[in-house]
């Protein structure tokens, strides 16, 4: 049990489908993140939510749409994806504070394949 | 800008060998430094961290020392096991002007394979 739970673990979708990834954290943290992990590329930060407000959107295409209804839940809505969007999508959470050494806690990811 | 450079993998070692994975960084101010590990089929887990110069982070036999003079945070383990096979990521955060901690910046990861 990592404290951060992602569902589903695996998802295969066509380019015209609409699906959603879900993340839930049980750690009482106040910030949540979406990362994309592709083969042979560094981890890419996609979105950041602090206290449910989106504070960062790193030039992510609009076919990815995040939603953070409360500090424990985070969604990533997907529509009209491209094959190059196939990757492992990782959710993470942290406690944001003015202090050094804040660590992220990651879920096990959703392996997405776009066909 | 802030960045992390770590050695290219994969690294293949025999069990009980000594491990070093190099990591150097570029950052404004005084970053906090981290090593994360990703086992097959899982997300990333914090392995160890150091928040100021000369600090040594340690966990599960792994160690890394925050070296400001060489801007490095190399990961070491004296005797690796097959169960240490994973991908290792070096990362940093730096304080923003407002005093809050910025987002994690990761290196590309180094895959370690340990053979029996």
Short mmCIF file of C-alpha atoms in Angstrom, two decimals:
data_model
loop_
_atom_site.label_atom_id
_atom_site.label_comp_id
_atom_site.label_asym_id
_atom_site.label_seq_id
_atom_site.Cartn_x
_atom_site.Cartn_y
_atom_site.Cartn_z
CA UNK A 1 0.00 0.00 0.00
CA UNK A 2 1.74 3.14 -1.18
CA UNK A 3 -0.72 5.67 0.22
CA UNK A 4 -1.40 6.84 -3.33
CA UNK A 5 -3.74 4.63 -5.34
CA UNK A 6 -4.16 4.85 -9.09
CA UNK A 7 -6.81 3.17 -11.22
CA UNK A 8 -6.86 1.52 -13.62
CA UNK A 9 -3.39 -0.08 -13.67
CA UNK A 10 -3.63 -0.69 -17.41
CA UNK A 11 -5.73 1.01 -20.07
CA UNK A 12 -5.96 0.44 -23.79
CA UNK A 13 -7.96 2.99 -25.74
CA UNK A 14 -8.59 3.98 -29.32
CA UNK A 15 -7.89 7.48 -30.56
CA UNK A 16 -11.55 8.42 -30.54
CA UNK A 17 -12.32 7.16 -27.03
CA UNK A 18 -12.83 9.18 -23.88
CA UNK A 19 -11.49 7.77 -20.64
CA UNK A 20 -10.38 9.00 -17.24
CA UNK A 21 -7.52 8.11 -14.93
CA UNK A 22 -8.15 8.30 -11.21
CA UNK A 23 -5.81 8.98 -8.33
CA UNK A 24 -6.56 8.98 -4.61
CA UNK A 25 -4.17 9.79 -1.80
CA UNK A 26 -4.65 8.68 1.79
CA UNK A 27 -1.80 10.68 3.29
CA UNK A 28 -3.50 13.96 4.16
CA UNK A 29 -1.35 15.87 1.67
CA UNK A 30 -2.41 19.17 0.13
CA UNK A 31 -0.75 18.96 -3.30
CA UNK A 32 -1.18 16.46 -6.13
CA UNK A 33 0.66 15.98 -9.40
CA UNK A 34 0.42 14.21 -12.74
CA UNK A 35 3.63 13.00 -14.39
CA UNK A 36 4.15 11.30 -17.73
CA UNK A 37 6.87 8.65 -18.01
CA UNK A 38 7.83 7.62 -21.54
CA UNK A 39 10.57 5.25 -22.56
CA UNK A 40 13.99 6.91 -22.86
CA UNK A 41 12.70 10.33 -21.76
CA UNK A 42 12.91 12.14 -18.42
CA UNK A 43 9.84 12.25 -16.22
CA UNK A 44 7.60 15.05 -17.46
CA UNK A 45 5.59 17.08 -14.98
CA UNK A 46 2.16 17.68 -16.50
CA UNK A 47 -0.03 19.33 -13.85
CA UNK A 48 0.23 20.49 -10.26
CA UNK A 49 -2.59 21.20 -7.84
CA UNK A 50 -1.93 22.97 -4.54
CA UNK A 51 -4.91 23.14 -2.21
CA UNK A 52 -7.12 22.06 -5.14
CA UNK A 53 -6.02 24.98 -7.30
CA UNK A 54 -4.09 24.27 -10.46
CA UNK A 55 -0.76 26.01 -10.15
CA UNK A 56 1.11 24.56 -13.08
CA UNK A 57 0.30 23.36 -16.56
CA UNK A 58 3.45 22.54 -18.45
CA UNK A 59 2.24 23.15 -21.99
CA UNK A 60 0.19 19.99 -21.97
CA UNK A 61 -2.11 19.49 -24.99
CA UNK A 62 -5.78 20.14 -24.35
CA UNK A 63 -6.63 16.50 -25.03
CA UNK A 64 -5.46 16.00 -21.42
CA UNK A 65 -7.79 17.63 -18.91
CA UNK A 66 -7.13 17.44 -15.16
CA UNK A 67 -9.70 17.70 -12.42
CA UNK A 68 -9.11 18.00 -8.68
CA UNK A 69 -12.44 17.98 -6.82
CA UNK A 70 -10.78 17.86 -3.38
CA UNK A 71 -7.33 17.49 -1.91
CA UNK A 72 -7.56 13.67 -1.88
CA UNK A 73 -8.67 13.02 -5.44
CA UNK A 74 -7.21 13.81 -8.82
CA UNK A 75 -8.42 12.83 -12.26
CA UNK A 76 -6.93 13.01 -15.72
CA UNK A 77 -9.57 13.05 -18.44
CA UNK A 78 -8.41 11.82 -21.83
CA UNK A 79 -9.97 12.33 -25.25
CA UNK A 80 -8.84 12.01 -28.86
CA UNK A 81 -5.38 10.86 -27.84
CA UNK A 82 -2.53 10.07 -30.20
CA UNK A 83 -0.36 6.93 -30.24
CA UNK A 84 2.59 8.99 -28.93
CA UNK A 85 0.57 9.58 -25.75
CA UNK A 86 1.13 5.95 -24.82
CA UNK A 87 3.12 6.03 -21.58
CA UNK A 88 3.03 5.37 -17.87
CA UNK A 89 1.06 8.12 -16.11
CA UNK A 90 2.09 8.63 -12.53
CA UNK A 91 0.20 10.46 -9.85
CA UNK A 92 1.99 11.86 -6.81
CA UNK A 93 1.13 13.83 -3.69
CA UNK A 94 3.05 15.91 -1.18
CA UNK A 95 2.65 18.24 1.74
CA UNK A 96 3.53 21.72 0.52
CA UNK A 97 5.22 23.86 3.12
CA UNK A 98 7.98 26.41 3.32
CA UNK A 99 10.55 23.91 4.36
CA UNK A 100 13.30 21.96 2.66
CA UNK A 101 13.15 18.33 1.80
CA UNK A 102 9.54 17.94 0.75
CA UNK A 103 9.26 14.50 -0.84
CA UNK A 104 6.70 13.23 -3.31
CA UNK A 105 4.78 10.03 -2.77
CA UNK A 106 3.93 8.24 -6.00
CA UNK A 107 1.26 5.81 -7.03
CA UNK A 108 2.08 2.75 -9.13
CA UNK A 109 0.89 4.42 -12.30
CA UNK A 110 -1.51 3.68 -15.12
CA UNK A 111 0.06 2.08 -18.19
CA UNK A 112 -1.79 3.69 -21.11
CA UNK A 113 -1.69 2.32 -24.64
CA UNK A 114 -3.34 4.30 -27.43
CA UNK A 115 -4.15 2.26 -30.52
CA UNK B 1 17.85 27.06 -14.83
CA UNK B 2 17.81 24.03 -12.56
CA UNK B 3 18.79 20.65 -13.96
CA UNK B 4 20.02 17.21 -13.01
CA UNK B 5 22.45 15.03 -14.95
CA UNK B 6 22.97 11.41 -14.05
CA UNK B 7 25.06 8.72 -15.63
CA UNK B 8 23.61 6.81 -18.54
CA UNK B 9 22.71 3.21 -17.96
CA UNK B 10 22.17 0.44 -17.97
CA UNK B 11 24.53 -0.60 -15.22
CA UNK B 12 25.03 -4.34 -14.78
CA UNK B 13 26.76 -5.68 -11.67
CA UNK B 14 27.28 -8.99 -9.96
CA UNK B 15 25.82 -9.53 -6.53
CA UNK B 16 27.95 -8.05 -3.70
CA UNK B 17 29.68 -5.60 -6.07
CA UNK B 18 30.15 -1.93 -5.18
CA UNK B 19 27.73 0.50 -6.78
CA UNK B 20 28.18 4.11 -7.73
CA UNK B 21 25.65 6.07 -9.78
CA UNK B 22 26.85 9.58 -10.52
CA UNK B 23 24.59 12.60 -10.28
CA UNK B 24 25.48 16.26 -10.75
CA UNK B 25 23.19 19.23 -10.64
CA UNK B 26 22.80 22.85 -11.64
CA UNK B 27 20.66 25.03 -9.42
CA UNK B 28 20.23 28.57 -8.20
CA UNK B 29 20.40 28.91 -4.46
CA UNK B 30 20.55 25.87 -2.23
CA UNK B 31 18.52 22.95 -3.51
CA UNK B 32 17.39 19.85 -1.67
CA UNK B 33 18.58 16.65 -3.31
CA UNK B 34 16.87 13.28 -3.59
CA UNK B 35 17.30 9.77 -4.89
CA UNK B 36 14.17 7.91 -5.94
CA UNK B 37 13.96 4.25 -6.94
CA UNK B 38 11.47 2.60 -9.28
CA UNK B 39 11.09 -1.17 -9.09
CA UNK B 40 9.58 -2.99 -12.09
CA UNK B 41 5.85 -2.35 -12.44
CA UNK B 42 5.76 0.23 -9.67
CA UNK B 43 5.85 3.98 -9.17
CA UNK B 44 8.78 5.90 -7.73
CA UNK B 45 9.72 5.63 -4.07
CA UNK B 46 11.87 8.02 -2.11
CA UNK B 47 15.16 6.28 -1.31
CA UNK B 48 17.04 9.05 0.50
CA UNK B 49 17.46 12.79 0.61
CA UNK B 50 19.74 15.60 1.81
CA UNK B 51 18.71 19.17 2.36
CA UNK B 52 21.98 21.03 2.88
CA UNK B 53 25.65 20.87 1.99
CA UNK B 54 27.66 18.01 3.52
CA UNK B 55 24.49 16.20 4.62
CA UNK B 56 24.56 12.47 4.01
CA UNK B 57 21.32 10.70 3.19
CA UNK B 58 21.16 6.97 3.80
CA UNK B 59 18.63 4.16 3.58
CA UNK B 60 18.71 0.39 2.94
CA UNK B 61 22.51 0.42 2.68
CA UNK B 62 22.51 3.21 0.08
CA UNK B 63 24.25 6.52 0.78
CA UNK B 64 24.69 9.86 -0.96
CA UNK B 65 26.49 12.98 0.24
CA UNK B 66 25.47 16.50 -0.78
CA UNK B 67 28.68 18.02 -2.19
CA UNK B 68 28.25 21.72 -2.89
CA UNK B 69 31.81 22.22 -4.11
CA UNK B 70 31.37 19.64 -6.88
CA UNK B 71 27.57 20.07 -7.23
CA UNK B 72 27.20 16.32 -6.91
CA UNK B 73 25.04 13.78 -5.10
CA UNK B 74 26.42 10.39 -6.12
CA UNK B 75 24.59 7.27 -4.97
CA UNK B 76 26.69 4.46 -3.47
CA UNK B 77 26.14 1.04 -1.99
CA UNK B 78 28.88 -1.22 -0.74
CA UNK B 79 27.34 -4.57 -1.66
CA UNK B 80 24.38 -4.78 -4.05
CA UNK B 81 21.77 -7.52 -4.08
CA UNK B 82 19.62 -8.91 -6.87
CA UNK B 83 16.66 -7.18 -5.20
CA UNK B 84 18.31 -3.79 -5.84
CA UNK B 85 17.64 -4.17 -9.57
CA UNK B 86 15.57 -1.10 -10.45
CA UNK B 87 15.76 2.32 -12.06
CA UNK B 88 17.29 5.05 -9.91
CA UNK B 89 16.42 8.73 -10.33
CA UNK B 90 18.33 11.70 -8.97
CA UNK B 91 16.19 14.79 -8.36
CA UNK B 92 16.28 18.25 -6.84
CA UNK B 93 14.00 21.01 -5.64
CA UNK B 94 14.94 24.60 -5.05
CA UNK B 95 13.22 27.22 -2.93
CA UNK B 96 11.12 29.79 -4.75
CA UNK B 97 11.40 33.49 -4.00
CA UNK B 98 8.38 33.21 -1.72
CA UNK B 99 10.19 30.59 0.32
CA UNK B 100 8.08 27.67 -0.79
CA UNK B 101 9.67 24.64 -2.34
CA UNK B 102 9.59 24.37 -6.11
CA UNK B 103 8.69 21.30 -8.08
CA UNK B 104 10.94 18.26 -8.32
CA UNK B 105 13.29 18.15 -11.29
CA UNK B 106 14.36 14.62 -12.22
CA UNK B 107 17.33 13.17 -14.02
CA UNK B 108 16.69 10.66 -16.81
CA UNK B 109 17.14 7.64 -14.58
CA UNK B 110 19.77 4.90 -14.46
CA UNK B 111 18.73 1.28 -14.80
CA UNK B 112 20.60 -1.11 -12.54
CA UNK B 113 20.62 -4.86 -13.11
CA UNK B 114 22.24 -7.08 -10.49
CA UNK B 115 23.08 -10.66 -11.51
CA UNK B 116 23.36 -13.53 -9.02
#
